[in-house]
PDB file of C-alpha atoms in Angstrom:
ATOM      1  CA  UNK A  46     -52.058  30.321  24.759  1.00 45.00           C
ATOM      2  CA  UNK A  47     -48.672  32.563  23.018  1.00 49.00           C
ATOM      3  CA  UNK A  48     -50.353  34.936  20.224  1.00 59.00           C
ATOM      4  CA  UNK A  49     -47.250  33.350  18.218  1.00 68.00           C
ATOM      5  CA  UNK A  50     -46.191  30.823  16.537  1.00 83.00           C
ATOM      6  CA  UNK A  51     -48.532  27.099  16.406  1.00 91.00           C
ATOM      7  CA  UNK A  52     -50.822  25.822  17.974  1.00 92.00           C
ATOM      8  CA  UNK A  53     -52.028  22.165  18.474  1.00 94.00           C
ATOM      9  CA  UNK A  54     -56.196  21.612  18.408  1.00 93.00           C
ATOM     10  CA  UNK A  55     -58.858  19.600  18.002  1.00 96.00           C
ATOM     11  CA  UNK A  56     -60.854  20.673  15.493  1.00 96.00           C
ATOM     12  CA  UNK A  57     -64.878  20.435  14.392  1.00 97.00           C
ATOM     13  CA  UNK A  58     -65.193  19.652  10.957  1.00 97.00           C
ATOM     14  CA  UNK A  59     -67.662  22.401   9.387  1.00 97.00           C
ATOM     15  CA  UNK A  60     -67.950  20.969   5.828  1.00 96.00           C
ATOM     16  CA  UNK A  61     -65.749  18.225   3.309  1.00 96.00           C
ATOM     17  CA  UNK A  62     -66.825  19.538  -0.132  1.00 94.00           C
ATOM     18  CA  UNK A  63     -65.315  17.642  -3.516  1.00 92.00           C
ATOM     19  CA  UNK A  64     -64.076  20.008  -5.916  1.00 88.00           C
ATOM     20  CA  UNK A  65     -63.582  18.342  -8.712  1.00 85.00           C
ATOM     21  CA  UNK A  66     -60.977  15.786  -8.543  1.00 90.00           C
ATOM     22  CA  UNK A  67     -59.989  17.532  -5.083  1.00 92.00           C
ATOM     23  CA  UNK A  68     -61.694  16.985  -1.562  1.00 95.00           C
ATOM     24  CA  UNK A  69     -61.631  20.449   0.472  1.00 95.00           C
ATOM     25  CA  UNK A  70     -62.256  20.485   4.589  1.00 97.00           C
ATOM     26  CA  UNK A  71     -62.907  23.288   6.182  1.00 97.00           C
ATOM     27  CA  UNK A  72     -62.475  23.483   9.908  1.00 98.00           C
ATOM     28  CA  UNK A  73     -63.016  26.048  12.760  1.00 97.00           C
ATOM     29  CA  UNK A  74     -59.750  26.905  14.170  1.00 96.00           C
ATOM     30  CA  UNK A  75     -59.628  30.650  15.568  1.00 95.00           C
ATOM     31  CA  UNK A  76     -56.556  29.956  16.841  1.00 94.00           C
ATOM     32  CA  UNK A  77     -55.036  28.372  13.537  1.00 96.00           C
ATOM     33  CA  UNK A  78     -56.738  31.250  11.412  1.00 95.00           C
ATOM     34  CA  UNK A  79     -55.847  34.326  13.315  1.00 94.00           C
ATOM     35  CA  UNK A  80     -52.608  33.116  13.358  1.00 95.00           C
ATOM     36  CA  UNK A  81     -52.186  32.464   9.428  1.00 96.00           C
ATOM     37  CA  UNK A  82     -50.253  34.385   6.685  1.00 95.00           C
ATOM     38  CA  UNK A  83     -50.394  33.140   2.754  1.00 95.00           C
ATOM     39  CA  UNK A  84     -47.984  29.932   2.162  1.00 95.00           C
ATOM     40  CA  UNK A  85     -48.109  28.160   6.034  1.00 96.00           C
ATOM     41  CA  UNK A  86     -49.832  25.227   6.122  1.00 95.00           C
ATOM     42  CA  UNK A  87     -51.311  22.648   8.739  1.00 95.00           C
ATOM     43  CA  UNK A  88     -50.471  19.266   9.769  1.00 94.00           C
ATOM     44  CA  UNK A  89     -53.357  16.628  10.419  1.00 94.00           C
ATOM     45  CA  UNK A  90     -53.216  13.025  12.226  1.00 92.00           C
ATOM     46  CA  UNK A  91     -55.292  10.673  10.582  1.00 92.00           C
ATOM     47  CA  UNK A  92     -57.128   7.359  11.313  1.00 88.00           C
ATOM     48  CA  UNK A  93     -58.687   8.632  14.723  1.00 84.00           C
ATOM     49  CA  UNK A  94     -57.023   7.362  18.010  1.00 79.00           C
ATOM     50  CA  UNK A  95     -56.474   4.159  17.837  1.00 72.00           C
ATOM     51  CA  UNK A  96     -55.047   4.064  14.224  1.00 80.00           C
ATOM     52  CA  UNK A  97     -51.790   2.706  13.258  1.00 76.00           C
ATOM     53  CA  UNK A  98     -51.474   5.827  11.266  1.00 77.00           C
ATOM     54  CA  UNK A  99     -48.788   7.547  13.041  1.00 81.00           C
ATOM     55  CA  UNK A 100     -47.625  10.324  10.612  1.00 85.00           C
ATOM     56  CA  UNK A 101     -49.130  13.665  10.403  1.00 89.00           C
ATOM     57  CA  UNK A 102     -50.067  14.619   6.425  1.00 91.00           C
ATOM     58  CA  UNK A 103     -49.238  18.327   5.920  1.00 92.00           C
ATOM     59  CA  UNK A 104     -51.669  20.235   3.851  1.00 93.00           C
ATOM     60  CA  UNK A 105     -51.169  24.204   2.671  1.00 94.00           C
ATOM     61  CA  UNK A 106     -54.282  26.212   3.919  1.00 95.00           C
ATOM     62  CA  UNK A 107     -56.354  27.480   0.814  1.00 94.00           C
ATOM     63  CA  UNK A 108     -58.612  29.779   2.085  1.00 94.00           C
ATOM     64  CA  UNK A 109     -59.499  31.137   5.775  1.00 95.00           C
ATOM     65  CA  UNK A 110     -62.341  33.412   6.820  1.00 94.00           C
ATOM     66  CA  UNK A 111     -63.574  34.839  10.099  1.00 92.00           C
ATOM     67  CA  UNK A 112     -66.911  32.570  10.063  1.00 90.00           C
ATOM     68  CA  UNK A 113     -67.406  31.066  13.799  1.00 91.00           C
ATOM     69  CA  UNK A 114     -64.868  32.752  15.035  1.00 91.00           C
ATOM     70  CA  UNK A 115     -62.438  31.968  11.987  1.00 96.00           C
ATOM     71  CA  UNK A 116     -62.124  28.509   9.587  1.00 97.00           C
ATOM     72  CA  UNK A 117     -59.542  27.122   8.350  1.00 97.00           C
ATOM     73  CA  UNK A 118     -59.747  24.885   4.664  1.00 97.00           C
ATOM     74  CA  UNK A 119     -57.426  22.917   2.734  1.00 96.00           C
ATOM     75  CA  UNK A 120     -57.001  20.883   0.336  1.00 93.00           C
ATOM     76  CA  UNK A 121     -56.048  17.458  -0.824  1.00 93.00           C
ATOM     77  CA  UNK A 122     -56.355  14.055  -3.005  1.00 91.00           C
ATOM     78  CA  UNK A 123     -56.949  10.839  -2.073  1.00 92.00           C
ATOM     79  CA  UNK A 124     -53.828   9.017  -2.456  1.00 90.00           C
ATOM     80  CA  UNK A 125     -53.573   6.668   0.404  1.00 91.00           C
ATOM     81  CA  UNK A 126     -55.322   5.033   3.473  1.00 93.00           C
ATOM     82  CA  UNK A 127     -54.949   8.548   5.370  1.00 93.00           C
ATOM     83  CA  UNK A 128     -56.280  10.839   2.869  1.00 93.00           C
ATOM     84  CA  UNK A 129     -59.169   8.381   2.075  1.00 95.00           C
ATOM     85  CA  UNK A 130     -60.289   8.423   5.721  1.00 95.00           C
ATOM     86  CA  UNK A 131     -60.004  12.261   5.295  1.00 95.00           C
ATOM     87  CA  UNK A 132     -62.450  12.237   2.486  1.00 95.00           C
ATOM     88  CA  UNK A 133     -64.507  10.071   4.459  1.00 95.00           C
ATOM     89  CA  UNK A 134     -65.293  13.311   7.592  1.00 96.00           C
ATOM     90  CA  UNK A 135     -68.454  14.453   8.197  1.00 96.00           C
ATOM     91  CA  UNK A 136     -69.431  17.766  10.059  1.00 96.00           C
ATOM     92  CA  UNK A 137     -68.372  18.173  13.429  1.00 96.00           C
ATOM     93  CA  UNK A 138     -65.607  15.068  13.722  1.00 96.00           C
ATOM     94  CA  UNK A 139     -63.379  16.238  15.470  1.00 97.00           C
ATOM     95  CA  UNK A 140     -59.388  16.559  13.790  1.00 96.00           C
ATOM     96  CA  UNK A 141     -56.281  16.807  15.772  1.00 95.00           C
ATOM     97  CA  UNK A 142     -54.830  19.916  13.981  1.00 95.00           C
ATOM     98  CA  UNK A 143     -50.967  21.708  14.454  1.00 95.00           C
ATOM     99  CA  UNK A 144     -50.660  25.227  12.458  1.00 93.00           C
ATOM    100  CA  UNK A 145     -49.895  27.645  10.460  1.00 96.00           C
ATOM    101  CA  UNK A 146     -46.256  25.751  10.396  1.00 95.00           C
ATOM    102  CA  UNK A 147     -43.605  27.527   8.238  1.00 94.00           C
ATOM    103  CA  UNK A 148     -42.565  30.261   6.558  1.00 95.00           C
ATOM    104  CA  UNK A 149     -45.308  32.415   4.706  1.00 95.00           C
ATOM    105  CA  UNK A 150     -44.297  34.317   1.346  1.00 97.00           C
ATOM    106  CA  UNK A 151     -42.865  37.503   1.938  1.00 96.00           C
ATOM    107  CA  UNK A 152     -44.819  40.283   0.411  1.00 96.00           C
ATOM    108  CA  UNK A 153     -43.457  43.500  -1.167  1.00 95.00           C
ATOM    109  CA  UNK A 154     -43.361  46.721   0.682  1.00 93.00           C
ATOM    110  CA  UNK A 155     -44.990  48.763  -2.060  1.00 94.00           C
ATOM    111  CA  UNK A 156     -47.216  47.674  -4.929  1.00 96.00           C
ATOM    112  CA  UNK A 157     -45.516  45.693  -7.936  1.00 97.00           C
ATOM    113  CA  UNK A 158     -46.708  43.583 -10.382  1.00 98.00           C
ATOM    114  CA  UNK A 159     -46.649  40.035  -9.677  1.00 98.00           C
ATOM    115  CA  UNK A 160     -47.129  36.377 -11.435  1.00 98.00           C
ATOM    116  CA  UNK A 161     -48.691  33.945  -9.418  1.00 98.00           C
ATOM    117  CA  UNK A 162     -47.879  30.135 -10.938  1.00 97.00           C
ATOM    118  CA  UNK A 163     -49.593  26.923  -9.575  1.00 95.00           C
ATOM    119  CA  UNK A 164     -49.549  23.100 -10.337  1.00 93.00           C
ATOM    120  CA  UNK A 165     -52.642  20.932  -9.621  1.00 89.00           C
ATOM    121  CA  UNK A 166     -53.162  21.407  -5.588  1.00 88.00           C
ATOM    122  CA  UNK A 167     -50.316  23.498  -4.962  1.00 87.00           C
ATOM    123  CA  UNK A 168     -52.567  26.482  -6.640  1.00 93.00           C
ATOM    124  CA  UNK A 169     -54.105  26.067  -3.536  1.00 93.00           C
ATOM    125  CA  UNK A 170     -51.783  28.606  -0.886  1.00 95.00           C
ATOM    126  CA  UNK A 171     -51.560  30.832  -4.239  1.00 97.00           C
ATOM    127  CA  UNK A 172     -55.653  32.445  -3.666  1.00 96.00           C
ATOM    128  CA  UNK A 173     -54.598  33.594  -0.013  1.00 96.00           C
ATOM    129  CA  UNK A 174     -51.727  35.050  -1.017  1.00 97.00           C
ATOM    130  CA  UNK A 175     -53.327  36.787  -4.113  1.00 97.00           C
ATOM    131  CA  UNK A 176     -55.770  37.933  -1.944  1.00 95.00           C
ATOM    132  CA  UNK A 177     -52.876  39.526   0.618  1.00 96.00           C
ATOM    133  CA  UNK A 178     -50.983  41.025  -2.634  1.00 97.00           C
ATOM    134  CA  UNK A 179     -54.506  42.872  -3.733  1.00 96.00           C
ATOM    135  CA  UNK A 180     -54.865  44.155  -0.430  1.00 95.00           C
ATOM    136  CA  UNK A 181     -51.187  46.073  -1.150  1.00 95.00           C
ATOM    137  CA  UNK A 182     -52.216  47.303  -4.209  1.00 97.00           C
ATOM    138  CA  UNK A 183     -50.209  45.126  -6.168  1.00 97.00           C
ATOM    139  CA  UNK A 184     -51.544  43.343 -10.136  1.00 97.00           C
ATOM    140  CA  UNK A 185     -52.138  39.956  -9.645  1.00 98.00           C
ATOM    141  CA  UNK A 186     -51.747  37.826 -12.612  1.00 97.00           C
ATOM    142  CA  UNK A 187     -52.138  33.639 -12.514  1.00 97.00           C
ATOM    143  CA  UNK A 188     -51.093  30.894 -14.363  1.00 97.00           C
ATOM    144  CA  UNK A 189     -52.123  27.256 -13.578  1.00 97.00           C
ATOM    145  CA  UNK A 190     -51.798  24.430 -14.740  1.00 95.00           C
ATOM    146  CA  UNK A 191     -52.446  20.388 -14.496  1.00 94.00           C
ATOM    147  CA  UNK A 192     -52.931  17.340 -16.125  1.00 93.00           C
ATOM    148  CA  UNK A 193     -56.462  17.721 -17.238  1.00 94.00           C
ATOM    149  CA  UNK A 194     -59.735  19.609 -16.605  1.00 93.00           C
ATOM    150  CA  UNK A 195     -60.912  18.437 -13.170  1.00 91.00           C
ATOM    151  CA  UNK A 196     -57.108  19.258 -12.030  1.00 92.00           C
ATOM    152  CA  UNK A 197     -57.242  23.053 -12.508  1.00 92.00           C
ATOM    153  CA  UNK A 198     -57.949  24.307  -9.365  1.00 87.00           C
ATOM    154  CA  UNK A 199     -60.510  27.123  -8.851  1.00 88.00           C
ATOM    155  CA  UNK A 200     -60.246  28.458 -12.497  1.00 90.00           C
ATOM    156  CA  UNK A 201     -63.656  30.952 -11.398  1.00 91.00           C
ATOM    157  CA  UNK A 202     -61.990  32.077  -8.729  1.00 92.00           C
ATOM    158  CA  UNK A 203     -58.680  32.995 -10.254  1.00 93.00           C
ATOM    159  CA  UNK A 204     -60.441  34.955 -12.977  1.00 95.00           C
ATOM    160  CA  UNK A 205     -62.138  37.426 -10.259  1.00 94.00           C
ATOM    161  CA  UNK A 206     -58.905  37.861  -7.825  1.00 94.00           C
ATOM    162  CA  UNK A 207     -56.793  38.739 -10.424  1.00 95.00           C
ATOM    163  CA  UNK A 208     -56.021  40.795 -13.969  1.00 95.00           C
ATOM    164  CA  UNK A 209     -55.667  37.952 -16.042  1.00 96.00           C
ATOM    165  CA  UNK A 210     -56.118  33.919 -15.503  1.00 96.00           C
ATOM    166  CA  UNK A 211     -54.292  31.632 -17.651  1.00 96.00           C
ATOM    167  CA  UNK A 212     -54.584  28.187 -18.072  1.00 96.00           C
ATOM    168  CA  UNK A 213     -52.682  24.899 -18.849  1.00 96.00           C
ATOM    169  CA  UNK A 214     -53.259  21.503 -19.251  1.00 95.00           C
ATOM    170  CA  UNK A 215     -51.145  18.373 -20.625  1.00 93.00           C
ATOM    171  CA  UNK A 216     -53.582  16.801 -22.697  1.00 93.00           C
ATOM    172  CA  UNK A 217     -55.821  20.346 -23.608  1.00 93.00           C
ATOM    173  CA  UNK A 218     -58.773  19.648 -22.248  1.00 94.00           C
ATOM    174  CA  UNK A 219     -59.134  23.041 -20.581  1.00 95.00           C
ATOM    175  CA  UNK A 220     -56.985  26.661 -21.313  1.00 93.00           C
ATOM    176  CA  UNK A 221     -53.899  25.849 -23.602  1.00 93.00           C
ATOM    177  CA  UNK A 222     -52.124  22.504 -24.023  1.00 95.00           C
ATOM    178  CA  UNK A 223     -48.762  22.284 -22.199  1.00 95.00           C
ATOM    179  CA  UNK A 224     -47.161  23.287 -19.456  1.00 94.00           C
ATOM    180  CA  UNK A 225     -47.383  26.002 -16.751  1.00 95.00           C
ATOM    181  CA  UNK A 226     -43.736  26.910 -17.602  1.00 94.00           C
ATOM    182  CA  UNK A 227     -45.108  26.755 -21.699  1.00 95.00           C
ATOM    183  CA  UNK A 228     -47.351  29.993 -21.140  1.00 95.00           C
ATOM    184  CA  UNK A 229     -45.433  31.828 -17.984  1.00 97.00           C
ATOM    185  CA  UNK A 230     -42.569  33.797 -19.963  1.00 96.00           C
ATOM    186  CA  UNK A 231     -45.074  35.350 -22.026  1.00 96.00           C
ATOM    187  CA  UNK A 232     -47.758  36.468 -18.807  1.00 97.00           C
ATOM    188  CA  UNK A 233     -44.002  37.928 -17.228  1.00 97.00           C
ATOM    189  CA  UNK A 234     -43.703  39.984 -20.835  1.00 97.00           C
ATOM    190  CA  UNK A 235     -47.386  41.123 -21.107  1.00 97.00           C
ATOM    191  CA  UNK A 236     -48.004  42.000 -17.388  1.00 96.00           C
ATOM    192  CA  UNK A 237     -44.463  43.476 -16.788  1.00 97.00           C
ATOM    193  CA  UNK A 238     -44.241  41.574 -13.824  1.00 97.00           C
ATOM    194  CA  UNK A 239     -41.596  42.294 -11.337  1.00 97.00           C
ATOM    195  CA  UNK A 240     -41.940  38.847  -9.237  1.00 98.00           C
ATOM    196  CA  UNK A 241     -42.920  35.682 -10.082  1.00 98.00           C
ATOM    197  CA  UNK A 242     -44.562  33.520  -6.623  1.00 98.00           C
ATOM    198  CA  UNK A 243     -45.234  29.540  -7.366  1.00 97.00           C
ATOM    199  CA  UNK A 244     -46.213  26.470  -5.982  1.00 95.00           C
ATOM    200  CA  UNK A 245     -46.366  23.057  -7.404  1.00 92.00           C
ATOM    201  CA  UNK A 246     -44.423  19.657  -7.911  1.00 91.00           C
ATOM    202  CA  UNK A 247     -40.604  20.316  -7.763  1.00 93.00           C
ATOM    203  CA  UNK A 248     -40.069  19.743 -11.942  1.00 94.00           C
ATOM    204  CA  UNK A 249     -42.395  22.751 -12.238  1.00 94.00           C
ATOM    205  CA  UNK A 250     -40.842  24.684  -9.398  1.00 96.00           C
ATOM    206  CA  UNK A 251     -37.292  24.007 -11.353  1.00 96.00           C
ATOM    207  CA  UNK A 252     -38.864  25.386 -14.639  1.00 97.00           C
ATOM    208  CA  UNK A 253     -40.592  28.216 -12.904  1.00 97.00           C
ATOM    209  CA  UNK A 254     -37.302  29.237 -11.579  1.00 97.00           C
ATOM    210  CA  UNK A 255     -35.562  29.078 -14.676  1.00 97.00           C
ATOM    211  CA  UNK A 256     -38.082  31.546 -16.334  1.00 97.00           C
ATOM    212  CA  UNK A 257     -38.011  33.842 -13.901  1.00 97.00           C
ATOM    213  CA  UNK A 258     -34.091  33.753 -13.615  1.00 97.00           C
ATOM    214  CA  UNK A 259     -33.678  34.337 -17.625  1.00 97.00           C
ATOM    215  CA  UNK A 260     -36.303  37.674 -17.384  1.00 97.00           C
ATOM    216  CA  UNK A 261     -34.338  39.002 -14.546  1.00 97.00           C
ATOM    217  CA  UNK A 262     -36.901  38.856 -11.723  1.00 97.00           C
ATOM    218  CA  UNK A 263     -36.876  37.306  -8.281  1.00 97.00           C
ATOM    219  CA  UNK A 264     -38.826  33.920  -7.549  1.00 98.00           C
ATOM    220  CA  UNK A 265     -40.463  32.892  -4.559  1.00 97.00           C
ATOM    221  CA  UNK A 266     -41.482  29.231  -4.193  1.00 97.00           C
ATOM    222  CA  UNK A 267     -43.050  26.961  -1.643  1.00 96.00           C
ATOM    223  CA  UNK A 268     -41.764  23.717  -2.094  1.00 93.00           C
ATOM    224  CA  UNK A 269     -43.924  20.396  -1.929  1.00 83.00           C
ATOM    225  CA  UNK A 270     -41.727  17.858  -0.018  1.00 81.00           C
ATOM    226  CA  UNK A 271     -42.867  14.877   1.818  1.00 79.00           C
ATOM    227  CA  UNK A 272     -42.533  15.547   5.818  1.00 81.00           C
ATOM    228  CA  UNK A 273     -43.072  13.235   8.601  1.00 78.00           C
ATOM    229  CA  UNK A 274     -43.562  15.500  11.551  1.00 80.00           C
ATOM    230  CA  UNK A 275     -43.930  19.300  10.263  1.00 80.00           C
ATOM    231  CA  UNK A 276     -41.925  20.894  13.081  1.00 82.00           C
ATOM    232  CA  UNK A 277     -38.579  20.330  12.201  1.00 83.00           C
ATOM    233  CA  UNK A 278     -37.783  17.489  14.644  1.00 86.00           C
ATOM    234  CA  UNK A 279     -37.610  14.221  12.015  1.00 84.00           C
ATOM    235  CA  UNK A 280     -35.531  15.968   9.428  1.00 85.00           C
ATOM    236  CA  UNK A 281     -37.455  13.996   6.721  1.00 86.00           C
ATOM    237  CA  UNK A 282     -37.726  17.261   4.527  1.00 90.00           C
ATOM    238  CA  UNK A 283     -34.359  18.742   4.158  1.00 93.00           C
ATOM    239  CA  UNK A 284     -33.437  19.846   0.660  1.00 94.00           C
ATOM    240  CA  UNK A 285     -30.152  21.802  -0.325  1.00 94.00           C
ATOM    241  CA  UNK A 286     -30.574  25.354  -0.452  1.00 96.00           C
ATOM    242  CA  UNK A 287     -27.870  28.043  -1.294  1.00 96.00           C
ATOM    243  CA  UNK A 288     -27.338  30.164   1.932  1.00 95.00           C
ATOM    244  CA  UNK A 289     -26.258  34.140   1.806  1.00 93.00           C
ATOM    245  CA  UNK A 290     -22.665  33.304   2.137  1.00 93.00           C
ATOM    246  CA  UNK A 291     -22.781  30.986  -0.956  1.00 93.00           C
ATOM    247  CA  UNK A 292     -22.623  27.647   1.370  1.00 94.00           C
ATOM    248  CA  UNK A 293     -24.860  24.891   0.653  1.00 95.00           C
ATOM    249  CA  UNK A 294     -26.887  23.791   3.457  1.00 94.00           C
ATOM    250  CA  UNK A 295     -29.654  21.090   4.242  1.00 94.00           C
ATOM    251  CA  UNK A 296     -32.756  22.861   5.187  1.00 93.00           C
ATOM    252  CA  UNK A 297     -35.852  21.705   6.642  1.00 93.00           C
ATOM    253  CA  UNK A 298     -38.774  22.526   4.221  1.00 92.00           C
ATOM    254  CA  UNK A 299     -41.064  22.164   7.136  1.00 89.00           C
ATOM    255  CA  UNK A 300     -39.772  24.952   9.192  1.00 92.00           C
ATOM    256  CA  UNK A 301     -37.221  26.821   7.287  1.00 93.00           C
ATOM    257  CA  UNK A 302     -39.280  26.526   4.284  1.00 92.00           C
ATOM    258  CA  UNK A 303     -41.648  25.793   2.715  1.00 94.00           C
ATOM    259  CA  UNK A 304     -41.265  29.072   0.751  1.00 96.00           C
ATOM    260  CA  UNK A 305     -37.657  29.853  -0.412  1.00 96.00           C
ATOM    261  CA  UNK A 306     -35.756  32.026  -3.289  1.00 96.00           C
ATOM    262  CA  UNK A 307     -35.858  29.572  -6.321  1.00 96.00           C
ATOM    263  CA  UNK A 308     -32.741  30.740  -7.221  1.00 96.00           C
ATOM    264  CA  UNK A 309     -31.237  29.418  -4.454  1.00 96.00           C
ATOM    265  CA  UNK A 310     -32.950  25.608  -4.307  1.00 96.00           C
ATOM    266  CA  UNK A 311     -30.568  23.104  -5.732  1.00 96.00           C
ATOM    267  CA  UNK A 312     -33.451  21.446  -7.158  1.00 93.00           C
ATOM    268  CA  UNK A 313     -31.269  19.261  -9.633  1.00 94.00           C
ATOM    269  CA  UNK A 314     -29.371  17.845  -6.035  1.00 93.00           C
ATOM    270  CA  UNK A 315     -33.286  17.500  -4.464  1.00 92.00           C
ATOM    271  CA  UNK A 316     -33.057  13.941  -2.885  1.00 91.00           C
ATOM    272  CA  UNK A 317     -29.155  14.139  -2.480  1.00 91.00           C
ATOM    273  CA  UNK A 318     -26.907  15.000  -0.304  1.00 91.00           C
ATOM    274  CA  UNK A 319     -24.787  17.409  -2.254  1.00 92.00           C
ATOM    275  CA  UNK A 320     -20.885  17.055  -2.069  1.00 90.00           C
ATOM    276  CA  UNK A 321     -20.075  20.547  -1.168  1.00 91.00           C
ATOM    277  CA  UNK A 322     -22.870  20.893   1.266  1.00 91.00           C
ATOM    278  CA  UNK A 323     -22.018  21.972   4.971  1.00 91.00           C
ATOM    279  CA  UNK A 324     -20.963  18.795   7.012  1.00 87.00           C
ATOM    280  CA  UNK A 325     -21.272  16.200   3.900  1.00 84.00           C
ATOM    281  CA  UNK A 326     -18.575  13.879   4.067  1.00 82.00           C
ATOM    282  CA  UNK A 327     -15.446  15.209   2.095  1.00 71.00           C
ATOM    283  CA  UNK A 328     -16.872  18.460   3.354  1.00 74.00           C
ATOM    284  CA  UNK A 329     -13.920  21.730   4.140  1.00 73.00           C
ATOM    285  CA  UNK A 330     -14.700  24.795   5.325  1.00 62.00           C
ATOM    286  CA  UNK A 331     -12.831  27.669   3.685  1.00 57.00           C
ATOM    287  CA  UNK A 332     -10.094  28.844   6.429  1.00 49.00           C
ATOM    288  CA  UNK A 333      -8.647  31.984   6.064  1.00 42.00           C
ATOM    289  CA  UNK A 334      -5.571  30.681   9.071  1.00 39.00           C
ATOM    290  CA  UNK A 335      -4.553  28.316   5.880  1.00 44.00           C
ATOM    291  CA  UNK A 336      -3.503  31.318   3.732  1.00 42.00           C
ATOM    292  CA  UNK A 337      -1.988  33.163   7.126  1.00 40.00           C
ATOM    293  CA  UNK A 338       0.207  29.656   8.000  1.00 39.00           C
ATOM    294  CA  UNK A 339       1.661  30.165   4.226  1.00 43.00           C
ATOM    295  CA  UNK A 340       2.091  33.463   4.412  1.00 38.00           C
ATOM    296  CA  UNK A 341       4.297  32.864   7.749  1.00 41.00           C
ATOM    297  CA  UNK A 342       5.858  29.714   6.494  1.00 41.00           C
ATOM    298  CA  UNK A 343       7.418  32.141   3.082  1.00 43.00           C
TER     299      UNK A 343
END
């Protein structure tokens, strides 16, 4: 078995807790966990062998610990067939699991301070990662947010990983009524923070990037996208994303993602195919042997 890169395994189930309106499985998976860095996730088949349910669900990893050789948990709602038979494991069934797929969040070289901004369950690759940040020395400050109460995710934990916690719900039922985006510009004054990491719905993710772009700091985010396969063969995840040299591109958020610059997201295009992107139709590439045939032709 390569010390890189994924592995495929099946899986005991150690426990299925519900946290609040949330189900979280943990798994041992040495070779998932010692492979892991904050913002990869896994990708679980569902409905056992002989379901009709042919499409992995991908799932960020929340939280893994060297227990039994090392565990793996994530996190997740029940919104379909797949997820309900999810919620419906027991310790030690077996799951068919690939992982850690993608790109983790890159962490700074020396300590800084940084915001750490969640929506609902994508708080959930946010704890790892403040957990990796501490570990550098860096100040950890969160803001999360959801629709109500039972939504916030882990709101005890978040106060003991990091300097402050701050909290936001739609209809106020638990921290300040409003929006993640409502309270962040304010934590990036207070804390001084030099980087802003998020995860969440796309909306959000546009927001968070504005914020971030208008106090002058960089913004990592890992994108929640609907994916098919999780290894970058179905190409069910691309989104346009602003390359180095200014080109647009269609990225795979399963393997070239899920974490990118904000900045450089089209997230207004997300669901398009942009007009200027590389290789959409109506599509030139800037040639430099145009400006050479004038220059001969004067």
């Amino acid at each position: 078995m390569s010390d890189f890169g994924p592995v495929q395994m099946r899986v005991p189930v150690l426990t299925v807790r519900r946290v609040d309106a949330y189900y979280a499985i943990t798994v041992v998976a040495p070779g998932i966990a010692e492979r892991f860095r904050s913002g990869q996730f896994v990708s679980v088949a569902v409905g056992g062998e002989h379901s009709g349910l042919l499409l992995r669900r991908p799932f960020a990893i929340h939280d893994v610990k060297p227990d039994y050789g090392g565990t793996v948990e994530f996190l997740f709602s029940v919104r379909g067939p797949g997820t309900a038979w999810l919620a419906e494991r027991r310790s030690r069934d077996l799951l068919d699991l690939v992982g850690p797929l993608g790109r983790p969040f890159p962490l700074p070289r020396d300590p800084v301070n940084c915001v750490l901004a969640g929506g609902g369950s994508g708080s959930a690759p946010l704890f790892p990662l403040a957990q990796a940040l501490r570990r550098r020395g860096c100040r950890v400050d969160f803001v999360l947010g959801a629709a109500s109460a039972d939504r916030v995710f882990s709101a005890i934990t978040a106060r003991r990983v990091a300097e402050t916690a701050t909290f936001t719900t739609d209809d106020g039922s638990f921290g300040v009524r409003g929006a993640v985006t409502d309270a962040l510009g304010r934590v990036i004054e207070d804390a001084r923070s030099d980087v802003v990491y998020a995860c969440g719905p796309m909306p959000m993710l546009r927001e968070v990037t504005a914020v971030a772009v208008r106090h002058g700091i960089p913004v990592q985010v890992a994108v929640e996208e609907a994916m098919a396969c999780g290894t970058g063969v179905c190409m069910s995840c691309v989104i346009p994303v602003v390359g180095e040299d200014g080109i647009t591109r269609m990225v795979r958020s399963c393997v070239d993602g899920p974490v990118f610059r904000g900045e450089r997201v089209r997230f207004d295009d997300v669901g398009t195919i942009p007009f200027d992107a590389l290789g959409a139709p109506g599509w030139k590439a800037r040639d430099d042997r145009d400006g050479i045939a004038d220059r001969e032709a004067g």
